[in-house]
Amino acid sequence: MSNKLIIFDTTLRDGEQSPGASMNRDEKVRIARALERLRVDVIEAGFPAASPGDFESVNAVARVVRDSVVCGLARALDADIEKAGLALRDASRCRIHTFIATSPIHMQRKLRMEPDQVIEHAVRAVKKARQYTDDVEFSPEDAGRSEEDFLCRILEAVIEAGAGTLNIPDTVGYSLPDQFGGMIRRLRERIPNSDKAIFSVHCHNDLGLAVANSLSAVLNGARQVECTINGLGERAGNAALEEIVMAVKTRKDVFPCHVDIDTREIVATSRLVSNITGFPVQPNKAIVGANAFAHESGIHQDGVLKSRETYEIMSAEEVGWVANRMVLGKHSGRNAFKTRMQELGIELASEQELNQAFQRFKELADKKHQIFDEDLQALVTEAASVADDEVVRLIALQVCSETGETPHARVTLRLDQDETKGEADGSGAVDASFKAIESIVNTQSTLQLYSVNNITTGTDAQGEVTVRLERAGRIVNGQGADTDIVIASAKAYINAVNKLLTPRQRMHPQVSGDV
Ligand code: KIV
Ligand code: ZN
């Protein structure tokens, strides 16, 4: 058995299925480039049949990524597989990942199919996918609650049909580590042609066990793990890539395999994903949380100063934690700016984009002496998130907030081509600003989340605000950054409004009711 553990990242597909985490094409391309720098083996770029926009995003990722395999998800339907094949046609290496549910509850209630029909569909789908690529992955959805005898039958049949990777998903996060690992071992032992395929796992975190279950599977012979940056994903999320990778590296005394990930890229990738999706990383999150390597208590600090190993099992540098570095300032020229952007892997497609980004950088440098890498990332994220679908733009905001007085906001927005003014009172400066914006746009949405993070340290740091709005079951996240957090909040609110105003009909791969 190979001792390489394949890291399959599904941030752009399962991660995107988190409510409000949907990304536009340019955002997906930026994350895909970061994943490639991280050296992930396979990037699942999306579900091309979900919508024309999703098809385009997968195609754009397939066109830029050269080193990693680019994968597209497809239900066990001819039409889905054709779309995946077409979306991936420009990839240097591509994979089609097809799936169908196999648990009694899913087969009876969702698919309304007999087990034999499910096997027929699975085999047909794998054969169809093989017409587009030799690299085909099959998943029996809800394997964690499927009968093992049935899994053995369907998996044997799809290997025979040409599937090279068998991915065993714990779709609803129901399994426990020993049980899940045992299942992987038994499947490998019982399926007669199991040596012709690589076993993979895909665990959800509903019981907080996604990483533990994945690692148990690795100890029982799985050689691919599907995971996401920051553990993003449907409901409680997927197994976190950074935790899987660092567990395998740090405990090489236990794991009989290695990963090819460039771990120094982990923190930068985590920040980028958090930045683009608007899902903040909790401070005590393993590996990438702000406190992951911070030592508060005097006793610990003393120990670490004498010898790092007393309280640290990994080094901060190994996963890419570096102190904020002052890279540019007010007097930096266009060339220095361009070079630093290139070093950060931020591609500016045209001279015009470079000029616009440089202009925004100059405006920021007027307000803030030191510009850090994180500021440059935020600058680009903000521009990319409004580029496609901007209907509403912030022109001016004035807020009066005084002790003993009711805060009041006046806002000017450009709505289509017209400038419109609105004003409102609120319980605070942010509340008044949101109400003033609503008095113009009237989305009648509900504010589900409001969070502020400072991008770097210091009181002149940019505040990065995330706003989550919900309307008629649709959830969107908006982001905004500024040295003034009231303005950052207004930008974030408007960004979310722009997303809400853009009609988006996309199909969910698993709950569509189709095969
Ligand atoms: O959780 C799941 O079962 C999935 C499949 C599509 C692999 O995401
Ligand atoms: Zn999943």
Coordinates of C-alpha atoms and ligand atoms in Angstrom, one line a residue:
M1 CA 0.0 0.0 0.0
S2 CA 1.2 3.5 -0.8
N3 CA 2.5 5.6 2.1
K4 CA 1.4 8.8 0.5
L5 CA -1.8 10.4 2.0
I6 CA -3.7 12.3 -0.8
I7 CA -5.1 15.6 0.4
F8 CA -8.3 16.3 -1.4
D9 CA -9.6 19.8 -0.6
T10 CA -13.3 20.5 -1.0
T11 CA -13.4 24.1 0.3
L12 CA -14.7 25.3 -3.0
R13 CA -17.5 22.7 -3.1
D14 CA -18.6 21.4 0.3
G15 CA -17.2 24.5 2.0
E16 CA -19.2 26.6 -0.3
Q17 CA -22.4 24.7 0.8
S18 CA -22.2 26.5 4.2
P19 CA -25.0 29.0 4.3
G20 CA -23.7 32.4 3.0
A21 CA -20.3 31.1 1.9
S22 CA -21.0 31.1 -1.8
M23 CA -18.1 32.6 -3.8
N24 CA -17.9 34.2 -7.2
R25 CA -15.6 33.0 -10.0
D26 CA -12.7 35.3 -9.2
E27 CA -12.9 34.5 -5.5
K28 CA -12.8 30.8 -6.3
V29 CA -9.8 31.3 -8.6
R30 CA -7.9 33.1 -5.9
I31 CA -8.6 30.3 -3.4
A32 CA -7.7 27.7 -6.0
R33 CA -4.3 29.4 -6.6
A34 CA -3.7 29.5 -2.8
L35 CA -4.6 25.7 -2.5
E36 CA -2.1 25.0 -5.3
R37 CA 0.6 27.0 -3.5
L38 CA -0.3 24.8 -0.4
R39 CA 0.3 21.9 -2.7
V40 CA -3.0 20.1 -2.2
D41 CA -3.2 17.0 -4.4
V42 CA -6.8 17.4 -5.5
I43 CA -9.0 20.6 -5.6
E44 CA -12.7 20.0 -5.8
A45 CA -13.7 23.2 -7.6
G46 CA -17.5 22.9 -7.4
F47 CA -20.7 21.2 -8.7
P48 CA -20.9 22.3 -12.4
A49 CA -24.5 21.4 -12.8
A50 CA -25.6 23.7 -10.0
S51 CA -25.9 26.7 -12.2
P52 CA -24.2 28.4 -15.2
G53 CA -22.2 30.4 -12.8
D54 CA -20.9 27.3 -11.0
F55 CA -20.1 25.7 -14.3
E56 CA -18.1 28.8 -15.3
S57 CA -16.2 28.9 -11.9
V58 CA -15.2 25.2 -12.2
N59 CA -14.0 25.9 -15.8
A60 CA -12.0 29.0 -14.7
V61 CA -10.3 27.0 -11.9
A62 CA -9.6 24.2 -14.4
R63 CA -7.9 26.7 -16.7
V64 CA -5.6 28.3 -14.1
V65 CA -4.5 25.3 -11.9
R66 CA -1.6 23.3 -13.4
D67 CA -0.1 21.2 -10.6
S68 CA -3.1 19.9 -8.6
V69 CA -5.8 17.7 -10.0
V70 CA -9.1 19.7 -10.5
C71 CA -12.2 17.8 -9.7
G72 CA -15.9 18.4 -10.4
L73 CA -18.8 16.9 -8.5
A74 CA -21.7 15.2 -10.4
R75 CA -24.8 13.3 -9.3
A76 CA -25.1 9.9 -10.9
L77 CA -26.9 11.5 -13.9
D78 CA -25.7 11.6 -17.5
A79 CA -26.5 15.4 -17.7
D80 CA -24.4 16.2 -14.6
I81 CA -21.5 14.1 -15.7
E82 CA -21.5 15.7 -19.2
K83 CA -21.5 19.2 -17.6
A84 CA -18.6 18.1 -15.3
G85 CA -16.6 16.7 -18.2
L86 CA -17.2 19.9 -20.2
A87 CA -16.3 22.2 -17.3
L88 CA -13.1 20.3 -16.7
R89 CA -12.0 20.0 -20.3
D90 CA -9.1 22.6 -20.0
A91 CA -7.6 21.1 -16.9
S92 CA -4.1 19.8 -17.0
R93 CA -5.3 16.9 -14.9
C94 CA -9.0 16.3 -14.0
R95 CA -11.2 14.1 -12.0
I96 CA -15.0 13.5 -12.0
H97 CA -16.5 12.7 -8.6
T98 CA -19.9 11.1 -8.9
F99 CA -22.1 10.0 -6.0
I100 CA -25.4 8.4 -5.1
A101 CA -27.0 7.7 -1.7
T102 CA -26.8 4.2 -0.3
S103 CA -28.3 4.3 3.2
P104 CA -31.8 2.7 3.6
I105 CA -33.2 6.1 4.7
H106 CA -31.8 8.0 1.7
M107 CA -32.7 5.2 -0.8
Q108 CA -36.2 4.9 0.4
R109 CA -37.1 8.5 1.2
K110 CA -35.0 10.6 -1.0
L111 CA -34.3 8.5 -4.1
R112 CA -37.3 6.2 -3.9
M113 CA -35.2 3.5 -5.5
E114 CA -34.6 -0.2 -4.8
P115 CA -31.0 -1.1 -3.9
D116 CA -30.4 -2.8 -7.2
Q117 CA -31.5 0.3 -9.1
V118 CA -29.0 2.3 -7.1
I119 CA -26.2 0.0 -8.1
E120 CA -27.2 0.2 -11.8
H121 CA -27.1 4.0 -11.6
A122 CA -23.8 4.0 -9.9
V123 CA -22.2 1.7 -12.5
R124 CA -23.6 3.6 -15.4
A125 CA -22.4 6.9 -13.9
V126 CA -18.9 5.7 -13.4
K127 CA -18.7 4.3 -17.0
K128 CA -20.1 7.6 -18.3
A129 CA -17.5 9.6 -16.3
R130 CA -14.7 7.4 -17.7
Q131 CA -15.6 8.7 -21.2
Y132 CA -14.2 12.0 -20.0
T133 CA -11.3 11.0 -17.8
D134 CA -9.4 8.0 -16.4
D135 CA -9.6 9.6 -13.0
V136 CA -13.0 8.8 -11.6
E137 CA -14.1 8.9 -7.9
F138 CA -17.3 7.4 -6.6
S139 CA -19.0 8.1 -3.2
P140 CA -21.8 6.1 -1.7
E141 CA -23.5 9.1 0.1
D142 CA -24.4 8.5 3.7
A143 CA -22.1 5.5 3.9
G144 CA -21.8 6.1 7.7
R145 CA -25.5 4.9 8.0
S146 CA -25.4 2.4 5.1
E147 CA -25.4 -1.4 5.5
E148 CA -21.9 -2.8 5.0
D149 CA -23.1 -5.8 2.9
F150 CA -24.7 -3.3 0.5
L151 CA -21.6 -1.1 0.5
C152 CA -19.5 -4.1 -0.4
R153 CA -21.7 -4.9 -3.4
I154 CA -21.9 -1.4 -4.8
L155 CA -18.2 -0.6 -4.3
E156 CA -17.1 -3.9 -6.0
A157 CA -19.3 -3.0 -8.9
V158 CA -18.0 0.6 -9.4
I159 CA -14.4 -0.6 -9.2
E160 CA -15.2 -3.0 -11.9
A161 CA -16.8 -0.2 -13.9
G162 CA -13.6 1.9 -13.6
A163 CA -13.7 4.0 -10.4
G164 CA -10.1 4.5 -9.1
T165 CA -11.0 6.2 -5.8
L166 CA -13.8 5.1 -3.5
N167 CA -14.7 7.9 -1.1
I168 CA -16.6 6.8 2.0
P169 CA -18.6 9.8 3.3
D170 CA -20.0 10.2 6.8
T171 CA -22.5 12.6 5.4
V172 CA -24.4 13.4 8.5
G173 CA -21.4 13.2 11.0
Y174 CA -22.9 10.2 12.8
S175 CA -19.9 7.9 13.1
L176 CA -17.5 7.4 16.0
P177 CA -13.8 6.9 15.4
D178 CA -13.4 3.2 16.2
Q179 CA -16.5 2.3 14.3
F180 CA -15.6 4.4 11.2
G181 CA -12.0 3.1 11.1
G182 CA -13.3 -0.5 11.5
M183 CA -15.7 0.0 8.6
I184 CA -12.8 1.1 6.3
R185 CA -10.7 -1.8 7.3
R186 CA -13.6 -4.3 6.8
L187 CA -14.5 -2.8 3.4
R188 CA -10.9 -3.2 2.2
E189 CA -10.8 -6.8 3.5
R190 CA -14.1 -7.9 2.2
I191 CA -14.3 -6.3 -1.3
P192 CA -12.5 -8.8 -3.6
N193 CA -11.1 -6.1 -6.0
S194 CA -10.4 -3.4 -3.3
D195 CA -6.7 -3.4 -4.1
K196 CA -7.5 -1.7 -7.5
A197 CA -8.8 1.4 -5.8
I198 CA -7.7 4.0 -3.3
F199 CA -9.9 4.4 -0.2
S200 CA -10.9 7.9 0.7
V201 CA -12.9 9.4 3.5
H202 CA -15.1 12.5 3.8
C203 CA -16.3 13.2 7.3
H204 CA -18.7 15.8 8.6
N205 CA -18.4 17.4 12.0
D206 CA -21.9 17.2 13.5
L207 CA -20.5 15.5 16.6
G208 CA -17.2 17.3 16.5
L209 CA -15.5 14.1 15.3
A210 CA -14.7 14.8 11.6
V211 CA -10.9 14.9 12.1
A212 CA -10.9 12.0 14.6
N213 CA -13.0 9.8 12.3
S214 CA -10.8 10.7 9.3
L215 CA -7.6 9.9 11.2
S216 CA -9.0 6.6 12.4
A217 CA -9.7 5.8 8.8
V218 CA -6.2 6.6 7.8
L219 CA -4.9 4.2 10.5
N220 CA -7.1 1.6 8.9
G221 CA -5.9 2.0 5.3
A222 CA -7.6 5.1 3.9
R223 CA -5.1 6.9 1.6
Q224 CA -7.1 10.0 0.7
V225 CA -8.8 12.5 3.1
E226 CA -11.3 15.0 1.9
C227 CA -11.2 18.1 4.0
T228 CA -11.6 21.9 3.9
I229 CA -9.6 24.9 5.1
N230 CA -10.8 26.0 8.5
G231 CA -13.2 23.0 8.6
L232 CA -15.7 25.1 6.5
G233 CA -18.6 23.0 5.1
E234 CA -22.2 22.0 5.3
R235 CA -23.8 22.5 8.8
A236 CA -21.0 21.9 11.4
G237 CA -18.4 21.6 8.6
N238 CA -16.0 19.1 7.2
A239 CA -12.7 17.8 8.6
A240 CA -10.2 20.7 8.8
L241 CA -7.3 20.3 6.4
E242 CA -4.8 22.0 8.7
E243 CA -5.6 19.6 11.6
I244 CA -5.4 16.5 9.5
V245 CA -2.1 17.6 7.9
M246 CA -0.5 18.6 11.1
A247 CA -1.7 15.5 13.0
V248 CA -0.1 13.3 10.3
K249 CA 3.1 15.3 10.3
T250 CA 3.5 15.8 14.0
R251 CA 2.6 12.2 14.9
K252 CA 4.7 10.5 12.2
D253 CA 5.5 7.9 14.9
V254 CA 1.9 6.7 14.6
F255 CA 0.8 7.4 11.0
P256 CA 2.2 5.1 8.4
C257 CA 2.0 7.8 5.7
H258 CA 3.2 11.3 4.7
V259 CA 1.6 14.4 3.1
D260 CA 3.2 16.6 0.4
I261 CA 1.6 19.8 1.7
D262 CA 3.7 23.0 2.1
T263 CA 2.6 23.6 5.7
R264 CA 4.1 27.2 5.7
E265 CA 1.2 28.2 3.4
I266 CA -1.5 27.1 5.9
V267 CA -2.1 30.3 7.8
A268 CA -2.1 32.5 4.7
T269 CA -4.6 30.1 3.1
S270 CA -6.8 30.1 6.2
R271 CA -6.9 33.9 6.3
L272 CA -7.7 34.1 2.6
V273 CA -10.6 31.7 3.0
S274 CA -11.9 33.4 6.1
N275 CA -11.6 36.8 4.3
I276 CA -13.4 35.7 1.2
T277 CA -16.2 33.7 2.8
G278 CA -16.7 36.0 5.8
F279 CA -16.5 33.0 8.2
P280 CA -14.2 34.2 11.0
V281 CA -11.7 31.7 12.6
Q282 CA -12.3 31.2 16.3
P283 CA -9.3 32.4 18.4
N284 CA -8.8 29.0 20.0
K285 CA -9.1 27.0 16.7
A286 CA -6.2 24.5 16.4
I287 CA -3.3 25.5 14.1
V288 CA -4.9 28.6 12.6
G289 CA -6.7 30.3 15.5
A290 CA -5.0 33.5 16.8
N291 CA -4.3 31.9 20.2
A292 CA -3.1 28.5 18.8
F293 CA 0.5 29.4 19.6
A294 CA 0.0 32.2 22.2
H295 CA 1.1 31.5 25.7
E296 CA -0.8 33.5 28.2
S297 CA 0.2 32.1 31.6
G298 CA 3.5 33.2 33.1
I299 CA 4.5 29.6 33.9
H300 CA 4.0 28.5 30.2
Q301 CA 5.8 31.6 28.9
D302 CA 8.7 30.8 31.2
G303 CA 8.8 27.2 30.0
V304 CA 8.7 28.2 26.3
L305 CA 11.4 30.8 26.7
K306 CA 13.7 28.2 28.2
S307 CA 12.9 25.5 25.7
R308 CA 10.1 25.7 23.1
E309 CA 9.4 22.0 23.3
T310 CA 8.2 22.2 26.9
Y311 CA 4.8 23.5 25.8
E312 CA 4.8 23.4 22.0
I313 CA 4.5 20.3 19.8
M314 CA 4.7 22.3 16.5
S315 CA 6.4 25.5 15.7
A316 CA 4.4 28.5 14.6
E317 CA 6.7 29.1 11.7
E318 CA 6.1 25.6 10.4
V319 CA 2.4 26.5 9.7
G320 CA 3.2 30.0 8.4
W321 CA 2.7 32.2 11.4
V322 CA 4.8 35.2 10.9
A323 CA 4.6 38.5 12.8
N324 CA 2.8 41.3 10.8
R325 CA 5.4 42.8 8.6
M326 CA 5.4 46.3 7.5
V327 CA 5.7 45.9 3.8
L328 CA 4.6 49.2 2.2
G329 CA 3.8 52.7 3.2
K330 CA 2.6 56.1 1.9
H331 CA 5.7 56.6 -0.2
S332 CA 5.9 53.2 -1.8
G333 CA 5.6 53.3 -5.6
R334 CA 3.6 51.4 -8.1
N335 CA 6.4 48.9 -8.8
A336 CA 6.9 48.1 -5.1
F337 CA 3.2 47.6 -4.8
K338 CA 3.0 45.4 -7.9
T339 CA 6.0 43.2 -6.7
R340 CA 4.5 42.7 -3.2
M341 CA 1.1 41.7 -4.7
Q342 CA 2.9 39.2 -7.0
E343 CA 4.9 37.8 -4.0
L344 CA 1.5 37.3 -2.2
G345 CA 0.2 35.4 -5.2
I346 CA -2.4 38.0 -6.0
E347 CA -2.8 38.3 -9.7
L348 CA -4.1 41.5 -11.1
A349 CA -5.5 40.6 -14.5
S350 CA -4.9 43.8 -16.4
E351 CA -3.1 47.2 -16.2
Q352 CA -6.4 48.8 -15.4
E353 CA -7.0 46.4 -12.4
L354 CA -3.4 47.2 -11.2
N355 CA -4.1 50.9 -11.4
Q356 CA -7.3 50.6 -9.6
A357 CA -5.8 48.5 -6.8
F358 CA -2.9 50.9 -6.6
Q359 CA -5.3 53.8 -6.2
R360 CA -7.1 52.1 -3.4
F361 CA -3.7 51.3 -1.8
K362 CA -2.8 55.0 -1.9
E363 CA -6.1 56.0 -0.3
L364 CA -5.5 53.5 2.5
A365 CA -1.9 54.6 3.0
D366 CA -3.1 58.1 3.5
K367 CA -5.1 56.9 6.5
K368 CA -2.7 54.3 7.8
H369 CA 1.1 54.6 8.1
Q370 CA 2.0 51.0 7.8
I371 CA 0.5 48.6 5.3
F372 CA 0.7 44.9 6.1
D373 CA 0.2 41.9 3.9
E374 CA -3.2 41.4 5.5
D375 CA -4.2 44.9 4.5
L376 CA -3.3 44.1 0.8
Q377 CA -5.3 40.9 0.9
A378 CA -8.4 42.7 2.3
L379 CA -8.0 45.4 -0.3
V380 CA -8.3 42.9 -3.1
T381 CA -11.0 40.8 -1.4
E382 CA -13.2 43.8 -1.1
A383 CA -12.8 44.8 -4.7
A384 CA -13.3 41.3 -6.0
S385 CA -16.4 40.7 -4.0
V386 CA -18.2 43.7 -5.5
A387 CA -16.8 43.5 -9.1
D388 CA -19.5 41.4 -10.7
D389 CA -22.8 42.3 -9.2
E390 CA -22.7 45.8 -7.8
V391 CA -26.1 47.5 -7.9
V392 CA -25.7 49.6 -4.8
R393 CA -22.6 51.7 -3.9
L394 CA -21.7 53.7 -0.9
I395 CA -21.1 57.4 -1.8
A396 CA -21.1 59.1 1.6
L397 CA -21.9 58.4 5.2
Q398 CA -22.2 60.8 8.0
V399 CA -22.9 59.6 11.6
C400 CA -23.6 61.7 14.7
S401 CA -23.0 59.8 17.9
E402 CA -22.8 61.8 21.1
T403 CA -23.2 60.8 24.8
G404 CA -26.8 61.3 25.9
E405 CA -28.1 61.8 22.3
T406 CA -29.7 59.3 19.9
P407 CA -27.2 58.3 17.2
H408 CA -28.3 59.5 13.7
A409 CA -26.9 58.5 10.3
R410 CA -27.2 60.1 6.9
V411 CA -26.2 58.1 3.9
T412 CA -25.9 58.7 0.1
L413 CA -26.0 55.6 -2.1
R414 CA -25.7 55.2 -5.8
L415 CA -28.6 52.9 -6.8
D416 CA -28.3 51.9 -10.5
Q417 CA -27.2 55.3 -11.9
D418 CA -29.0 57.6 -9.4
E419 CA -27.8 59.0 -6.2
T420 CA -30.3 58.6 -3.3
K421 CA -30.1 59.9 0.2
G422 CA -31.5 58.3 3.4
E423 CA -31.3 58.9 7.1
A424 CA -32.3 57.1 10.3
D425 CA -31.8 57.0 14.1
G426 CA -30.4 53.9 15.7
S427 CA -29.3 52.5 19.0
G428 CA -25.7 53.0 18.0
A429 CA -23.7 54.4 15.1
V430 CA -23.7 51.0 13.2
D431 CA -27.4 50.4 13.8
A432 CA -28.3 53.9 12.6
S433 CA -26.2 53.4 9.5
F434 CA -27.8 50.0 8.6
K435 CA -31.3 51.6 9.1
A436 CA -30.4 54.5 6.9
I437 CA -29.2 52.1 4.2
E438 CA -32.4 50.0 4.5
S439 CA -34.5 53.2 4.2
I440 CA -33.2 53.3 0.6
V441 CA -32.7 49.7 -0.4
N442 CA -35.7 48.2 1.5
T443 CA -34.5 44.6 1.3
Q444 CA -36.7 43.5 4.3
S445 CA -34.0 41.0 5.2
T446 CA -33.0 39.9 8.7
L447 CA -29.6 40.6 10.1
Q448 CA -28.3 37.2 11.2
L449 CA -24.7 38.0 12.1
Y450 CA -22.5 41.1 12.6
S451 CA -18.9 40.6 13.5
V452 CA -15.8 42.8 13.6
N453 CA -12.2 41.6 13.4
N454 CA -9.1 43.8 13.3
I455 CA -7.0 42.8 10.4
T456 CA -3.7 43.8 12.1
T457 CA -2.9 45.2 15.5
G458 CA -3.0 48.9 16.6
T459 CA -5.8 51.4 16.8
D460 CA -5.2 52.5 13.2
A461 CA -5.8 48.9 12.0
Q462 CA -8.4 48.2 9.5
G463 CA -11.6 46.7 10.9
E464 CA -12.9 43.8 8.8
V465 CA -16.7 43.5 9.2
T466 CA -18.9 40.6 8.2
V467 CA -22.6 41.0 7.9
R468 CA -25.0 38.0 7.3
L469 CA -28.4 38.8 5.9
E470 CA -31.3 36.4 5.4
R471 CA -34.3 36.8 3.1
A472 CA -36.9 34.2 2.3
G473 CA -34.4 31.4 3.1
R474 CA -31.5 32.8 1.2
I475 CA -28.5 33.7 3.2
V476 CA -25.6 35.9 2.1
N477 CA -22.5 37.2 3.7
G478 CA -21.1 40.7 3.0
Q479 CA -17.6 41.9 3.9
G480 CA -16.1 45.4 4.3
A481 CA -12.8 46.7 5.5
D482 CA -11.9 50.2 6.6
T483 CA -9.9 52.0 9.3
D484 CA -13.2 53.4 10.5
I485 CA -15.4 50.5 11.6
V486 CA -18.7 52.3 11.1
I487 CA -17.7 52.7 7.4
A488 CA -16.4 49.1 7.2
S489 CA -19.8 48.1 8.6
A490 CA -21.7 50.1 6.0
K491 CA -19.6 48.6 3.3
A492 CA -20.2 45.1 4.6
Y493 CA -23.9 45.7 4.7
I494 CA -24.0 47.1 1.2
N495 CA -21.9 44.2 0.0
A496 CA -24.4 41.7 1.4
V497 CA -27.3 43.8 -0.1
N498 CA -25.6 43.5 -3.5
K499 CA -25.5 39.8 -3.2
L500 CA -29.1 39.6 -2.1
L501 CA -30.2 41.7 -5.1
T502 CA -28.4 39.4 -7.6
P503 CA -30.8 36.6 -8.5
R504 CA -29.0 33.3 -8.0
Q505 CA -30.7 30.0 -8.8
R506 CA -28.4 27.2 -7.9
M507 CA -29.1 23.6 -7.2
H508 CA -27.8 21.8 -4.1
P509 CA -26.2 18.5 -5.1
Q510 CA -27.4 16.5 -2.2
V511 CA -30.9 17.8 -1.4
S512 CA -32.2 18.2 -4.9
G513 CA -34.2 15.0 -4.6
D514 CA -32.7 13.8 -7.9
V515 CA -30.3 10.9 -8.1
Ligands
KIV1 O1 -21.2 14.7 2.6 C1 -21.3 14.0 1.5 O2 -21.8 12.9 1.5 C2 -20.8 14.7 0.3 C3 -20.8 13.8 -0.9 C4 -21.3 14.6 -2.1 C5 -19.5 13.2 -1.1 O3 -20.5 15.8 0.3
ZN2 ZN -20.0 16.5 2.4

